[in-house]
CSV table of C-alpha atoms in Angstrom, one decimal:
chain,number,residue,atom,x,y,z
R,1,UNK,CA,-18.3,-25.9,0.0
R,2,UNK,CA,-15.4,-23.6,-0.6
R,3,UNK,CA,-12.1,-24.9,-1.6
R,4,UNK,CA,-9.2,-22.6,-1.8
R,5,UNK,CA,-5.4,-22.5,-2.2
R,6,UNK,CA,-4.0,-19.0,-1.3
R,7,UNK,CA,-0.4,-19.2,-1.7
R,8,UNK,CA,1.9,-16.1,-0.4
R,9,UNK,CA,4.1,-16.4,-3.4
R,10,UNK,CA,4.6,-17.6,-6.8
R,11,UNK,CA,8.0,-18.5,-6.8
R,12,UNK,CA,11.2,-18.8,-4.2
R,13,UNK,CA,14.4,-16.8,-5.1
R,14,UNK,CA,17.0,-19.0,-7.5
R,15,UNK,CA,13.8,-20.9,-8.7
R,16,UNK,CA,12.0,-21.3,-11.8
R,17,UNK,CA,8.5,-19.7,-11.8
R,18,UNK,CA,6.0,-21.3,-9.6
R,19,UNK,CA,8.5,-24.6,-8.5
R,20,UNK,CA,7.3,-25.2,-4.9
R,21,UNK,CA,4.0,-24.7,-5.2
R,22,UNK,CA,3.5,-27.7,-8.3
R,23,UNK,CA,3.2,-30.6,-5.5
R,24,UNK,CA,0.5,-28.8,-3.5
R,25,UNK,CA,-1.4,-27.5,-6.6
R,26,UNK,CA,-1.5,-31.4,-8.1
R,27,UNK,CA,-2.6,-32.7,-4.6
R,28,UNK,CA,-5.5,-30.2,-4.4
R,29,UNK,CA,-6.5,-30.4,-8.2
R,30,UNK,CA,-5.8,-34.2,-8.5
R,31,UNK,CA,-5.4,-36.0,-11.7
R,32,UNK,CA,-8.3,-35.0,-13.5
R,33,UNK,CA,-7.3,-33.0,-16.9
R,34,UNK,CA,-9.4,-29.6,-15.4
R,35,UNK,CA,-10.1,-26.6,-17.9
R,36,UNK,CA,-8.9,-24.0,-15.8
R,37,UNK,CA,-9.7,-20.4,-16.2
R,38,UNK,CA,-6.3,-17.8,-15.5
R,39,UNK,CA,-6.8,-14.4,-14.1
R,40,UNK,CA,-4.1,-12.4,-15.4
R,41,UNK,CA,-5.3,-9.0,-14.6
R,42,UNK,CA,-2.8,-8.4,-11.7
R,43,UNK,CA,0.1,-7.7,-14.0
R,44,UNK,CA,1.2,-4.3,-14.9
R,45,UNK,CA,4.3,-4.5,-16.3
R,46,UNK,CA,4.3,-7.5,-17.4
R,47,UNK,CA,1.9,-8.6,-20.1
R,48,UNK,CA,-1.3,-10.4,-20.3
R,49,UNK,CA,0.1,-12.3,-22.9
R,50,UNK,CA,3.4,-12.7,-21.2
R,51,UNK,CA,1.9,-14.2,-18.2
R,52,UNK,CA,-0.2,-16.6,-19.8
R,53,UNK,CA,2.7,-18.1,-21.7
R,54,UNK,CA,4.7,-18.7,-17.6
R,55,UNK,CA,1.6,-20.2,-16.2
R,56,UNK,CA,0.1,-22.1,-18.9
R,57,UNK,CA,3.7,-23.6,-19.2
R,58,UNK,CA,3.6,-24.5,-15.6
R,59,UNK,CA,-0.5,-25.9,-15.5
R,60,UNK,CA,-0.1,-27.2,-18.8
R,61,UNK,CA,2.3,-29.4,-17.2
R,62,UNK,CA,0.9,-30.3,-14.4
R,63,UNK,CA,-1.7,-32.1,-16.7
R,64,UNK,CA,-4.1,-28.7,-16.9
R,65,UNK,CA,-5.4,-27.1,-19.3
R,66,UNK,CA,-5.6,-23.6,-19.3
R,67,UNK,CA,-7.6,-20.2,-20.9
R,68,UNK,CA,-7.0,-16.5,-19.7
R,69,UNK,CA,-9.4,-14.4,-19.1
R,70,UNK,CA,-8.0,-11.9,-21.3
R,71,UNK,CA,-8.6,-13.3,-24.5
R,72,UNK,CA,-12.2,-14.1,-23.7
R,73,UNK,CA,-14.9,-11.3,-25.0
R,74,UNK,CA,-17.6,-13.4,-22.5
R,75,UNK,CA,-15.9,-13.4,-18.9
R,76,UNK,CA,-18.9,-14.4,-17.0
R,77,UNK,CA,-19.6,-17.0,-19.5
R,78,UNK,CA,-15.7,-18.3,-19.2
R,79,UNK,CA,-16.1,-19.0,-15.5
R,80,UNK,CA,-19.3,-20.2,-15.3
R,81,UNK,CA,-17.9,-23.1,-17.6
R,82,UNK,CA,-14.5,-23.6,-16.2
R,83,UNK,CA,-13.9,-26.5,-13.5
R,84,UNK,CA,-11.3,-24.5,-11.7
R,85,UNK,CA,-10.2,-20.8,-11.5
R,86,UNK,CA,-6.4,-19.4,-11.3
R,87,UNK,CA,-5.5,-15.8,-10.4
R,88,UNK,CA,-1.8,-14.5,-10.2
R,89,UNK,CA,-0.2,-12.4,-8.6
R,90,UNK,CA,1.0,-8.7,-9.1
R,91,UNK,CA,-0.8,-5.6,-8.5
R,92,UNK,CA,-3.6,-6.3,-5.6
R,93,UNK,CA,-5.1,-2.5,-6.8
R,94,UNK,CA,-5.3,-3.5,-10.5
R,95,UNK,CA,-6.4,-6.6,-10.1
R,96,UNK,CA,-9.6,-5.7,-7.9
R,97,UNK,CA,-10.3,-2.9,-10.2
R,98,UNK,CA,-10.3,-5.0,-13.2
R,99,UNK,CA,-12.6,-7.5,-11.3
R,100,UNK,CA,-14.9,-5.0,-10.5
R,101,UNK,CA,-14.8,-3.3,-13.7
R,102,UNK,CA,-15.4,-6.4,-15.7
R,103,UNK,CA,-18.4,-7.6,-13.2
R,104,UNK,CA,-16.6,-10.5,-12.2
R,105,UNK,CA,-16.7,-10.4,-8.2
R,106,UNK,CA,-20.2,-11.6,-7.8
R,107,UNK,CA,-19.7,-14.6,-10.4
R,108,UNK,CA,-16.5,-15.6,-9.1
R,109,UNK,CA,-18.3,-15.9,-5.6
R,110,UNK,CA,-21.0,-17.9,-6.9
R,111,UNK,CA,-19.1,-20.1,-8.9
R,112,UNK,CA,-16.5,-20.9,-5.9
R,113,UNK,CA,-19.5,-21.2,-3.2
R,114,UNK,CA,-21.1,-24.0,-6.0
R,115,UNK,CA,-16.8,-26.1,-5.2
R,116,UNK,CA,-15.0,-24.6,-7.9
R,117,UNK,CA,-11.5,-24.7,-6.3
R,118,UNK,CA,-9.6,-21.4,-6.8
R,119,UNK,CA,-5.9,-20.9,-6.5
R,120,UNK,CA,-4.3,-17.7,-6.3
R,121,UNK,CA,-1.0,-16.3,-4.6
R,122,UNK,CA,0.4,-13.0,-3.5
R,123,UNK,CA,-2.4,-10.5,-4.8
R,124,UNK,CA,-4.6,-13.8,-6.0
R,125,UNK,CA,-4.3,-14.8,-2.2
R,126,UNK,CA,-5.3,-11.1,-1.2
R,127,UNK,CA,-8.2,-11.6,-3.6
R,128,UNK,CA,-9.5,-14.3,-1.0
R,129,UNK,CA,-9.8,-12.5,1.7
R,130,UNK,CA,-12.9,-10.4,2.9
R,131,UNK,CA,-11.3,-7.2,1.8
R,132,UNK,CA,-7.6,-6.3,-0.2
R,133,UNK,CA,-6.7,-4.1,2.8
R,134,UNK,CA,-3.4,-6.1,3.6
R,135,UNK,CA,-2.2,-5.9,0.7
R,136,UNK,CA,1.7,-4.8,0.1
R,137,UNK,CA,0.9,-3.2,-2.8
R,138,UNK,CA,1.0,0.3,-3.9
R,139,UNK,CA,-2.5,1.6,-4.5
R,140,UNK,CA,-2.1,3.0,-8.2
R,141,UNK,CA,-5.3,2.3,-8.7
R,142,UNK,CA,-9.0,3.1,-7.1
R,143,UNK,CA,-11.1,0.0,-7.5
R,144,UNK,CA,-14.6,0.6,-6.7
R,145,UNK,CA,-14.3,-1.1,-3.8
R,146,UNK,CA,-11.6,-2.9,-1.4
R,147,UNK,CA,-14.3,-5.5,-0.8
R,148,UNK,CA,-12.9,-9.2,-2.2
R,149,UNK,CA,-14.0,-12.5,-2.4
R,150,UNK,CA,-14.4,-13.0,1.2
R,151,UNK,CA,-13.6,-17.6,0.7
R,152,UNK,CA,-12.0,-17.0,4.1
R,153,UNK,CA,-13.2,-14.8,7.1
R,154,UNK,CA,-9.8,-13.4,8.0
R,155,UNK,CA,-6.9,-11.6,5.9
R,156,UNK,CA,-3.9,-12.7,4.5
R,157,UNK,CA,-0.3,-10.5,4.6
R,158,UNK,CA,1.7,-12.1,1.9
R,159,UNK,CA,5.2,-12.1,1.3
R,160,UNK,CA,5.6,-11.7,4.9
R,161,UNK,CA,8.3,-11.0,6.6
R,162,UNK,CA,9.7,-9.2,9.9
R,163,UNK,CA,13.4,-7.5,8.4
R,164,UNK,CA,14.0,-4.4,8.3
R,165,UNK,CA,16.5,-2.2,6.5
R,166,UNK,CA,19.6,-0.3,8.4
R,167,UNK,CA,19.1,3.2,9.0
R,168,UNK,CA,16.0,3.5,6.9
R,169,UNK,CA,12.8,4.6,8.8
R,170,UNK,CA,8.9,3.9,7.7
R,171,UNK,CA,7.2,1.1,9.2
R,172,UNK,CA,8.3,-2.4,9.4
R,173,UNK,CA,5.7,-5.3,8.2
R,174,UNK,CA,4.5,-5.9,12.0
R,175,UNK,CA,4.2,-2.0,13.1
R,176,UNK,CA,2.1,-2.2,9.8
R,177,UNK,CA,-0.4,-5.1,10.5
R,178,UNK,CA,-0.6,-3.7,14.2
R,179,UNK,CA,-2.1,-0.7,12.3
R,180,UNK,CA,-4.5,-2.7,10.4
R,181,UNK,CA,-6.2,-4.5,13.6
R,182,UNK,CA,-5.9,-1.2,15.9
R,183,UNK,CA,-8.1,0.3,13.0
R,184,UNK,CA,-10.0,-2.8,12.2
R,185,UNK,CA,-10.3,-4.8,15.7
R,186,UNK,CA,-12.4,-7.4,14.4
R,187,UNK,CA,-10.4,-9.0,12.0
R,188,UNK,CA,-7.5,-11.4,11.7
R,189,UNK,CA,-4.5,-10.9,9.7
R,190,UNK,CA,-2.5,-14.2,9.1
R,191,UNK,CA,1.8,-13.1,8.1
R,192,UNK,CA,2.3,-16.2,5.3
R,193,UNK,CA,6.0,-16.2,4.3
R,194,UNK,CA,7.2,-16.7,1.1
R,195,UNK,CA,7.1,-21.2,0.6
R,196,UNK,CA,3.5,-21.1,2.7
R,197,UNK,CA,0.0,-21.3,1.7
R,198,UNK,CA,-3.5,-21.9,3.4
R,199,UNK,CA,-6.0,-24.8,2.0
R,200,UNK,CA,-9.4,-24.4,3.1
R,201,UNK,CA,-11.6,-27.8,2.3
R,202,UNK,CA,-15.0,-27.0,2.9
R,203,UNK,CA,-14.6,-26.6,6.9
R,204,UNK,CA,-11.3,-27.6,7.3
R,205,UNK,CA,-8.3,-24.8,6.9
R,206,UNK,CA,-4.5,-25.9,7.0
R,207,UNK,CA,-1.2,-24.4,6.7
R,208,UNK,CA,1.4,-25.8,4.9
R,209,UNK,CA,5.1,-25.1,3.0
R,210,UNK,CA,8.0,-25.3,2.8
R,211,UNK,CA,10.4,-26.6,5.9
R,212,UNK,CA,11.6,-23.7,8.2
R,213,UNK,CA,8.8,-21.4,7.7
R,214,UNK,CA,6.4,-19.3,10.5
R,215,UNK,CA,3.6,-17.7,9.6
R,216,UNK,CA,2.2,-15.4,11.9
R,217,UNK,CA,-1.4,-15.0,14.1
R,218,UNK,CA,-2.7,-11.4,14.9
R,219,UNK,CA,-5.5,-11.0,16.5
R,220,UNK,CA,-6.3,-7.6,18.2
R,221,UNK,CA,-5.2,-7.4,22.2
R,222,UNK,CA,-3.4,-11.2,21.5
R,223,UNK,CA,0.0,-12.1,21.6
R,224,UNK,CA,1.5,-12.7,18.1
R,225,UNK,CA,1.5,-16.3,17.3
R,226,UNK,CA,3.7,-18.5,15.3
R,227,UNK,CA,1.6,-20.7,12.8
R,228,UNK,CA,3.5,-24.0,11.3
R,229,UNK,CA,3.0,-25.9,8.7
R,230,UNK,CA,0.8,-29.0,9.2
R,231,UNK,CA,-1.4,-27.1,11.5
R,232,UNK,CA,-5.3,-27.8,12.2
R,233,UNK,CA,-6.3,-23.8,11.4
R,234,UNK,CA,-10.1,-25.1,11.4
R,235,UNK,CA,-10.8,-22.6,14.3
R,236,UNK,CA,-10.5,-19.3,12.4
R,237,UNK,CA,-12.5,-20.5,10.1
R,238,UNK,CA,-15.5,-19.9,12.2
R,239,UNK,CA,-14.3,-15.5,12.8
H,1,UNK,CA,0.0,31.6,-4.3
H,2,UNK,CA,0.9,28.1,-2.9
H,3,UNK,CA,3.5,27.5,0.0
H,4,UNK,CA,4.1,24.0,0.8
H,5,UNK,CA,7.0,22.4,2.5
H,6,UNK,CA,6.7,18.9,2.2
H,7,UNK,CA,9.0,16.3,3.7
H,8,UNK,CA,9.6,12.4,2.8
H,9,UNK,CA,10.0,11.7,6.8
H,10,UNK,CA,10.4,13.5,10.4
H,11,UNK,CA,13.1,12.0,12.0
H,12,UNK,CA,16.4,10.1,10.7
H,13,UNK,CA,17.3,7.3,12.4
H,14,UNK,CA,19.2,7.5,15.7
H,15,UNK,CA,18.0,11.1,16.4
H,16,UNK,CA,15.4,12.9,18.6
H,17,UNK,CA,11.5,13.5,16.4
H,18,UNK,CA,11.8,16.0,13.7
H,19,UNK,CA,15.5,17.0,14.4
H,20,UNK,CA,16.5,17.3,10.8
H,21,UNK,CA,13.8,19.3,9.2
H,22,UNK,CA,13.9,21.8,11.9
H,23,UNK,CA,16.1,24.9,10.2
H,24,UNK,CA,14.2,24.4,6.9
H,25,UNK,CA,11.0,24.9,8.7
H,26,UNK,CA,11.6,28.2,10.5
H,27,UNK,CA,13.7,29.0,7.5
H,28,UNK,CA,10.2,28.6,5.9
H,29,UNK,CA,7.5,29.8,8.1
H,30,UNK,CA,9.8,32.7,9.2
H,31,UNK,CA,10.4,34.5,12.5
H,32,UNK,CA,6.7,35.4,13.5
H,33,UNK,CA,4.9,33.6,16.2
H,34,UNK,CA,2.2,32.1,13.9
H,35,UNK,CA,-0.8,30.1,15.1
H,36,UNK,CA,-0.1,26.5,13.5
H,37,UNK,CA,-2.8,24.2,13.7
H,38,UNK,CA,-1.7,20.3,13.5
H,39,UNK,CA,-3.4,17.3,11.9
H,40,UNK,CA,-3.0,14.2,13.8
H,41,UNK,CA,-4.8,12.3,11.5
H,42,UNK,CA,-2.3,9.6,10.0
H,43,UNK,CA,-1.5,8.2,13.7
H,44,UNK,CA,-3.0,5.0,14.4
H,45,UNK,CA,-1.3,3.1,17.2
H,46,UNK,CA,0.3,6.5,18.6
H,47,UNK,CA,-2.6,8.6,20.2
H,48,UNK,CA,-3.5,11.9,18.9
H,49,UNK,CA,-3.1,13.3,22.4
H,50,UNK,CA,0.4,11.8,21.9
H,51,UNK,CA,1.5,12.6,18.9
H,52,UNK,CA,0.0,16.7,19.9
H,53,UNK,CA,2.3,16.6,22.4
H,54,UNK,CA,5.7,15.6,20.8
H,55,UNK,CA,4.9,18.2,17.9
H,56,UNK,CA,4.0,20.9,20.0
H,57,UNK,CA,7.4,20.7,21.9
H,58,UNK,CA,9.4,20.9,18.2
H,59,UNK,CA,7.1,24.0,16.7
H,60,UNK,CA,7.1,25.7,20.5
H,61,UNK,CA,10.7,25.3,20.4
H,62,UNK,CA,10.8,27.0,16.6
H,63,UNK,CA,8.7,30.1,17.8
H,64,UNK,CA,5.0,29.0,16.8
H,65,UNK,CA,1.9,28.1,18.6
H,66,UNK,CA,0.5,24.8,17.8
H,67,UNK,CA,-3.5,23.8,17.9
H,68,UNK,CA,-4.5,20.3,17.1
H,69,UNK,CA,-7.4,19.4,15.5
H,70,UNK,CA,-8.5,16.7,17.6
H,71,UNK,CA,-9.8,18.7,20.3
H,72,UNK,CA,-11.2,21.3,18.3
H,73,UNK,CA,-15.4,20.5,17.7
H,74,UNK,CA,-15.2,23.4,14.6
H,75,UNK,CA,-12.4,21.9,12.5
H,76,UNK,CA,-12.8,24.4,9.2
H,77,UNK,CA,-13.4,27.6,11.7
H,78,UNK,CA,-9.7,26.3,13.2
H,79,UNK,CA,-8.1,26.1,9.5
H,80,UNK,CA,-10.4,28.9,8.2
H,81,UNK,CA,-8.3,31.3,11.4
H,82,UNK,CA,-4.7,29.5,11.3
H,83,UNK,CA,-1.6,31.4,10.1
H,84,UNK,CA,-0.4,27.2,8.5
H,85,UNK,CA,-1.0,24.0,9.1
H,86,UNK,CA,1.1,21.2,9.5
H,87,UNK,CA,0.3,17.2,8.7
H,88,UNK,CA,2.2,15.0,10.6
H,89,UNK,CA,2.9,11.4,9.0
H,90,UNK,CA,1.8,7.8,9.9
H,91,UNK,CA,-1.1,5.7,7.7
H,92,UNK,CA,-2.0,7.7,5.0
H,93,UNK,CA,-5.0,5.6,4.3
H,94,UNK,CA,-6.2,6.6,7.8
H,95,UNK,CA,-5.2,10.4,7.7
H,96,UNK,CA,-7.4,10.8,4.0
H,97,UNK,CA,-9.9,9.1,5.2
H,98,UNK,CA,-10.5,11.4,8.5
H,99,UNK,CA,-9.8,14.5,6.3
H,100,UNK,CA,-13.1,13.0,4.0
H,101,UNK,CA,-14.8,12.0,7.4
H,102,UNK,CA,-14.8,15.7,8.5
H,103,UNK,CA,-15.0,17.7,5.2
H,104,UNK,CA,-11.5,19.3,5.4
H,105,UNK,CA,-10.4,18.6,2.0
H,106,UNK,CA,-12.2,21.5,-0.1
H,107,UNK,CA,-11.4,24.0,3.5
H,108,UNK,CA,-8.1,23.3,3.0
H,109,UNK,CA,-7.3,23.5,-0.5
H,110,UNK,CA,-9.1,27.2,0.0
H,111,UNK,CA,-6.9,28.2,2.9
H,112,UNK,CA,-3.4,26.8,1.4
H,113,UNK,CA,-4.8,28.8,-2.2
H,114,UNK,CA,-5.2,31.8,-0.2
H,115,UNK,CA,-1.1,31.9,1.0
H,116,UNK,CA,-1.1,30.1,4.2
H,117,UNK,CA,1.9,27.6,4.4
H,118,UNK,CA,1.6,23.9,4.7
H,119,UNK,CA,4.1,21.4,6.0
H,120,UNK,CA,3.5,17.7,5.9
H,121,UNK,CA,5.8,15.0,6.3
H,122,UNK,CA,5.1,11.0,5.3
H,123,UNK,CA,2.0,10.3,5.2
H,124,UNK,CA,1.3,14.7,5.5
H,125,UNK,CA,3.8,15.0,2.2
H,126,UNK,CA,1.4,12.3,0.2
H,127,UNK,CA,-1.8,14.5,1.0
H,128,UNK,CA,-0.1,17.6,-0.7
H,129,UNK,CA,0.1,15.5,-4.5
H,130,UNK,CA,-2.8,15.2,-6.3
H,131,UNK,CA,-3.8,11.9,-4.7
H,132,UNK,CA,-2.0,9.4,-2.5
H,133,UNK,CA,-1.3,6.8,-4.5
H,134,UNK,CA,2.4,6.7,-3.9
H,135,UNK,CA,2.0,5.9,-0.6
H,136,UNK,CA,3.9,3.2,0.9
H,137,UNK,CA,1.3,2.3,3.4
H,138,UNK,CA,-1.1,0.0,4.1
H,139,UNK,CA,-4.8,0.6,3.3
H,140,UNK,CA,-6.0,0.0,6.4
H,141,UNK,CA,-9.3,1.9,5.8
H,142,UNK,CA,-10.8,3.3,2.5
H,143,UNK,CA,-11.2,6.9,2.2
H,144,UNK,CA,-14.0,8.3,0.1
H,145,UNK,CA,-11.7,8.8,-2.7
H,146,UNK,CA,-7.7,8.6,-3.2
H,147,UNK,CA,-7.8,12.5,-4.8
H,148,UNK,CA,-6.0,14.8,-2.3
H,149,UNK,CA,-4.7,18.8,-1.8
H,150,UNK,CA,-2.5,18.6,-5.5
H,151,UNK,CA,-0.3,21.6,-4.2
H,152,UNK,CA,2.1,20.2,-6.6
H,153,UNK,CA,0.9,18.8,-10.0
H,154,UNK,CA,3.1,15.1,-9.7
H,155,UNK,CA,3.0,12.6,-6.6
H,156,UNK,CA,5.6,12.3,-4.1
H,157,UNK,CA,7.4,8.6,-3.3
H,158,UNK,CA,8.3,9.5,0.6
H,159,UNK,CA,11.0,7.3,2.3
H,160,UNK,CA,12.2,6.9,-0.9
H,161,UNK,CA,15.1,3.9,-1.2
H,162,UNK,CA,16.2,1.4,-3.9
H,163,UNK,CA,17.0,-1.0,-1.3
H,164,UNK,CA,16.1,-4.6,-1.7
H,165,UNK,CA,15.9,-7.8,1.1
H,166,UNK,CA,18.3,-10.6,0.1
H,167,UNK,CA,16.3,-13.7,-0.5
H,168,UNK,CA,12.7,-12.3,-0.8
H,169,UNK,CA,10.4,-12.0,-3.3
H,170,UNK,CA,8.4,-9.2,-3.7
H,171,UNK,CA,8.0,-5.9,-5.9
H,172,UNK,CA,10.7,-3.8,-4.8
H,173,UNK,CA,10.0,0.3,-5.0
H,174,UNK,CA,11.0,0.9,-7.8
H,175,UNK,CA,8.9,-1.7,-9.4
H,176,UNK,CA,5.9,-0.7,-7.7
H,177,UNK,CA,6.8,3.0,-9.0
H,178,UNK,CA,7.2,1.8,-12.6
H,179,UNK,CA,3.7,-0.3,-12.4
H,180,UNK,CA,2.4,3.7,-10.9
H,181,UNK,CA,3.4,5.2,-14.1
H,182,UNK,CA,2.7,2.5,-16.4
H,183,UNK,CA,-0.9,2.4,-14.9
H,184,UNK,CA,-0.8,6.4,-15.0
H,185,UNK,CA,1.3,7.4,-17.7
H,186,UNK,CA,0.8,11.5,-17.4
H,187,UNK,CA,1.8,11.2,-14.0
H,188,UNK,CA,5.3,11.7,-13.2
H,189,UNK,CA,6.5,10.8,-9.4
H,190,UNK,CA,9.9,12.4,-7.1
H,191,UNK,CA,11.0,9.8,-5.2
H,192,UNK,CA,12.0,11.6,-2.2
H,193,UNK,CA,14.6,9.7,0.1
H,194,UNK,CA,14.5,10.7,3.9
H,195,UNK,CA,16.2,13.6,4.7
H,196,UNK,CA,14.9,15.3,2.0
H,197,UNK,CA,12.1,18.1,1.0
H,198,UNK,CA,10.3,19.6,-1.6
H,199,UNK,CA,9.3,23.7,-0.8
H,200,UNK,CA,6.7,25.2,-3.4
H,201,UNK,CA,6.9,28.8,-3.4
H,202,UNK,CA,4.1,30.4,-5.6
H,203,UNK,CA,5.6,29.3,-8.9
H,204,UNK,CA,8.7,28.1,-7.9
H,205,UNK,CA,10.1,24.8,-6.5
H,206,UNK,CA,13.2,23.9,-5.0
H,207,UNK,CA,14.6,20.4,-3.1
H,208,UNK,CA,16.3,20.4,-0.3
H,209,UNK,CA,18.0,18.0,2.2
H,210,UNK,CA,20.7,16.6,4.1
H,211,UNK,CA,24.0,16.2,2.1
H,212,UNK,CA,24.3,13.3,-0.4
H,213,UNK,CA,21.3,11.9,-1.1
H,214,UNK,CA,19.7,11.7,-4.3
H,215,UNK,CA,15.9,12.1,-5.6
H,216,UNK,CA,14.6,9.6,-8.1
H,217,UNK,CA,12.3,11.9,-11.1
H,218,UNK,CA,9.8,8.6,-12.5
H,219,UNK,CA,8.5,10.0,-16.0
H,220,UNK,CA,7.1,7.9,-17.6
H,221,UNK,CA,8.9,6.6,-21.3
H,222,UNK,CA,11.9,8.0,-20.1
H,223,UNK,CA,15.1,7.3,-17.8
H,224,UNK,CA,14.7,7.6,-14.2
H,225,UNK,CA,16.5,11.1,-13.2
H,226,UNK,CA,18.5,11.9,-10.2
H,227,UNK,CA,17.6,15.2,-8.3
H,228,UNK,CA,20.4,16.9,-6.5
H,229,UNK,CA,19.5,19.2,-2.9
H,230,UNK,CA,19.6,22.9,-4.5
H,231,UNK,CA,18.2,22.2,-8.1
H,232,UNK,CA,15.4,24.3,-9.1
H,233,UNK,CA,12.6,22.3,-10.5
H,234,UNK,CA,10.3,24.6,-11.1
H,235,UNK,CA,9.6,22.9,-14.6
H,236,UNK,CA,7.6,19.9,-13.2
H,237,UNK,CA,5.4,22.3,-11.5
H,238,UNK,CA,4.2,23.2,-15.5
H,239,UNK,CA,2.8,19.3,-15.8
């Protein structure tokens, strides 16, 4: 009994951190006051500590409590007590590695499998899916593997979007994911724009966000498809 | 005695494939017909039959005989006989992890030792740092390891632009650039706009390019540092 929030992003241009996604976070937690344990190992520039401080502010008010993962000397020990597990965004690379290297990936599985929710955006969201390999994210790091917590059977493209920039070449977003399912046929990529996120409930997946926004379907030798918000994605929950 | 001429892209837009890097090419492979043999590697969507064909119409056109690798069975007997080889850009995930696949990495860091030029552009430039973790691309596949060729000591940025997308979130590259040095602080990274080169000539090393654009030197602890076409910069090749 999986349940996941993957959000594409923390936070909308001209918005405090992590505004629009407080209504959908309180509906999936609910009202209980939850010990939740924050993952803050995505950050790179931005300290542990620093991070902490932005979404403990935010969870704390939301009627959370919550520890990071940083500060604790027995990881394993931390999420095998928490009721509810928070990972942010950042760095996809040094986040995996940092799971890997602190054993966490197996745990984390077994502890979401047991109905733990998790929550995670941008490289929290690419954390969720079978493998980090649609991930925007510069690889500055080699985890030991780009295998992830698989709590969906398909992969996410955050921050997605289809612009490109004037007379600059390189590939756009689409020409990018095209690569991904030419190479990996198999597997689904979902595009979720920035104000979007997936909920899976067990065996129920939907889409939802803010008004306005598409997300994307691609599936190898199909059509792109538009994805809106309120959506019954149930279907690709069984890839 | 290395010789690498490596390019951040092939073609600006609005022109024909590999129109602007052709004068710097025969200016750096010289007026001998030499046997080039082409790695096809990085193209995913594009075939390698393809892609073969629009690069052996530019090198033809320069003077040079072009083999590519994809129909040869004995890959390091074709590198171990070539007079240089040239890396053509696209995933660089995909083009490392094929170089792994077959065993070319050790042939080929012999035969560029030994004298014989290398050109790569994109994805091509990436393989020639020491791995490709400047990349822009997406990790479609994972290669047996990030390390690459290191014909130059510091990692290349290619498509290089300080560009950003009104109204989305996102790292933009210089961020992701300053989370690759603060993760690897002895690293220091050219971010190499389009239109632009890097040639290594035994100990020497010079940029390049079409007139007014600007390199971006990341070192890490200090200022970022433009780089001008004509500078000798020699000096990082002593990192």
């Amino acid at each position: 009994m999986i349940n996941a929030l993957l959000l594409s992003n923390s936070t909308l241009p001209g918005t405090e951190f992590f505004t629009w996604p407080r209504p959908y976070v309180k509906d999936f937690l609910g009202t209980k006051r939850l010990k939740l344990v924050f993952n803050p190992f995505a950050a790179v520039t931005l300290s542990y500590d620093g991070y902490e401080e932005k979404v403990k502010e935010v969870f704390e008010a939301l009627g959370y409590e919550v520890n990071s993962l940083h500060r604790v000397e027995d990881k394993v020990g931390a999420l095998a007590a928490c009721d509810g597990i928070v990972t942010g965004g950042g760095n996809t690379f040094a986040l995996l590695h940092y799971i890997y290297k602190f054993g966490l990936l197996e745990p984390l599985k077994k502890k979401i499998a047991a109905g733990t929710p998790y929550i995670g955006w941008s490289a929290g969201a690419n954390l969720g899916c079978p493998t980090i390999m649609t991930t925007n994210d510069m690889p500055i790091v080699q985890p030991a593997s780009m295998d992830a917590l698989s709590l969906i059977p398909f992969q996410i493209n955050p921050h997605y979007h289809e612009l490109k920039f004037e007379g600059q070449g390189g590939e756009t977003r689409k020409e990018r994911l095209e690569e991904f399912i030419a190479f990996n046929p198999s597997r689904k990529v979902v595009g979720l724009p920035e104000g979007m996120l997936l909920q899976r409930s067990g065996n129920t997946l939907s889409i939802k966000g803010e008004a306005g926004r598409v997300a994307k379907l691609y599936v190898h030798g199909s059509e792109v498809l538009g994805l809106h918000a309120g959506q019954d994605l149930s279907y690709l929950l069984n890839a």
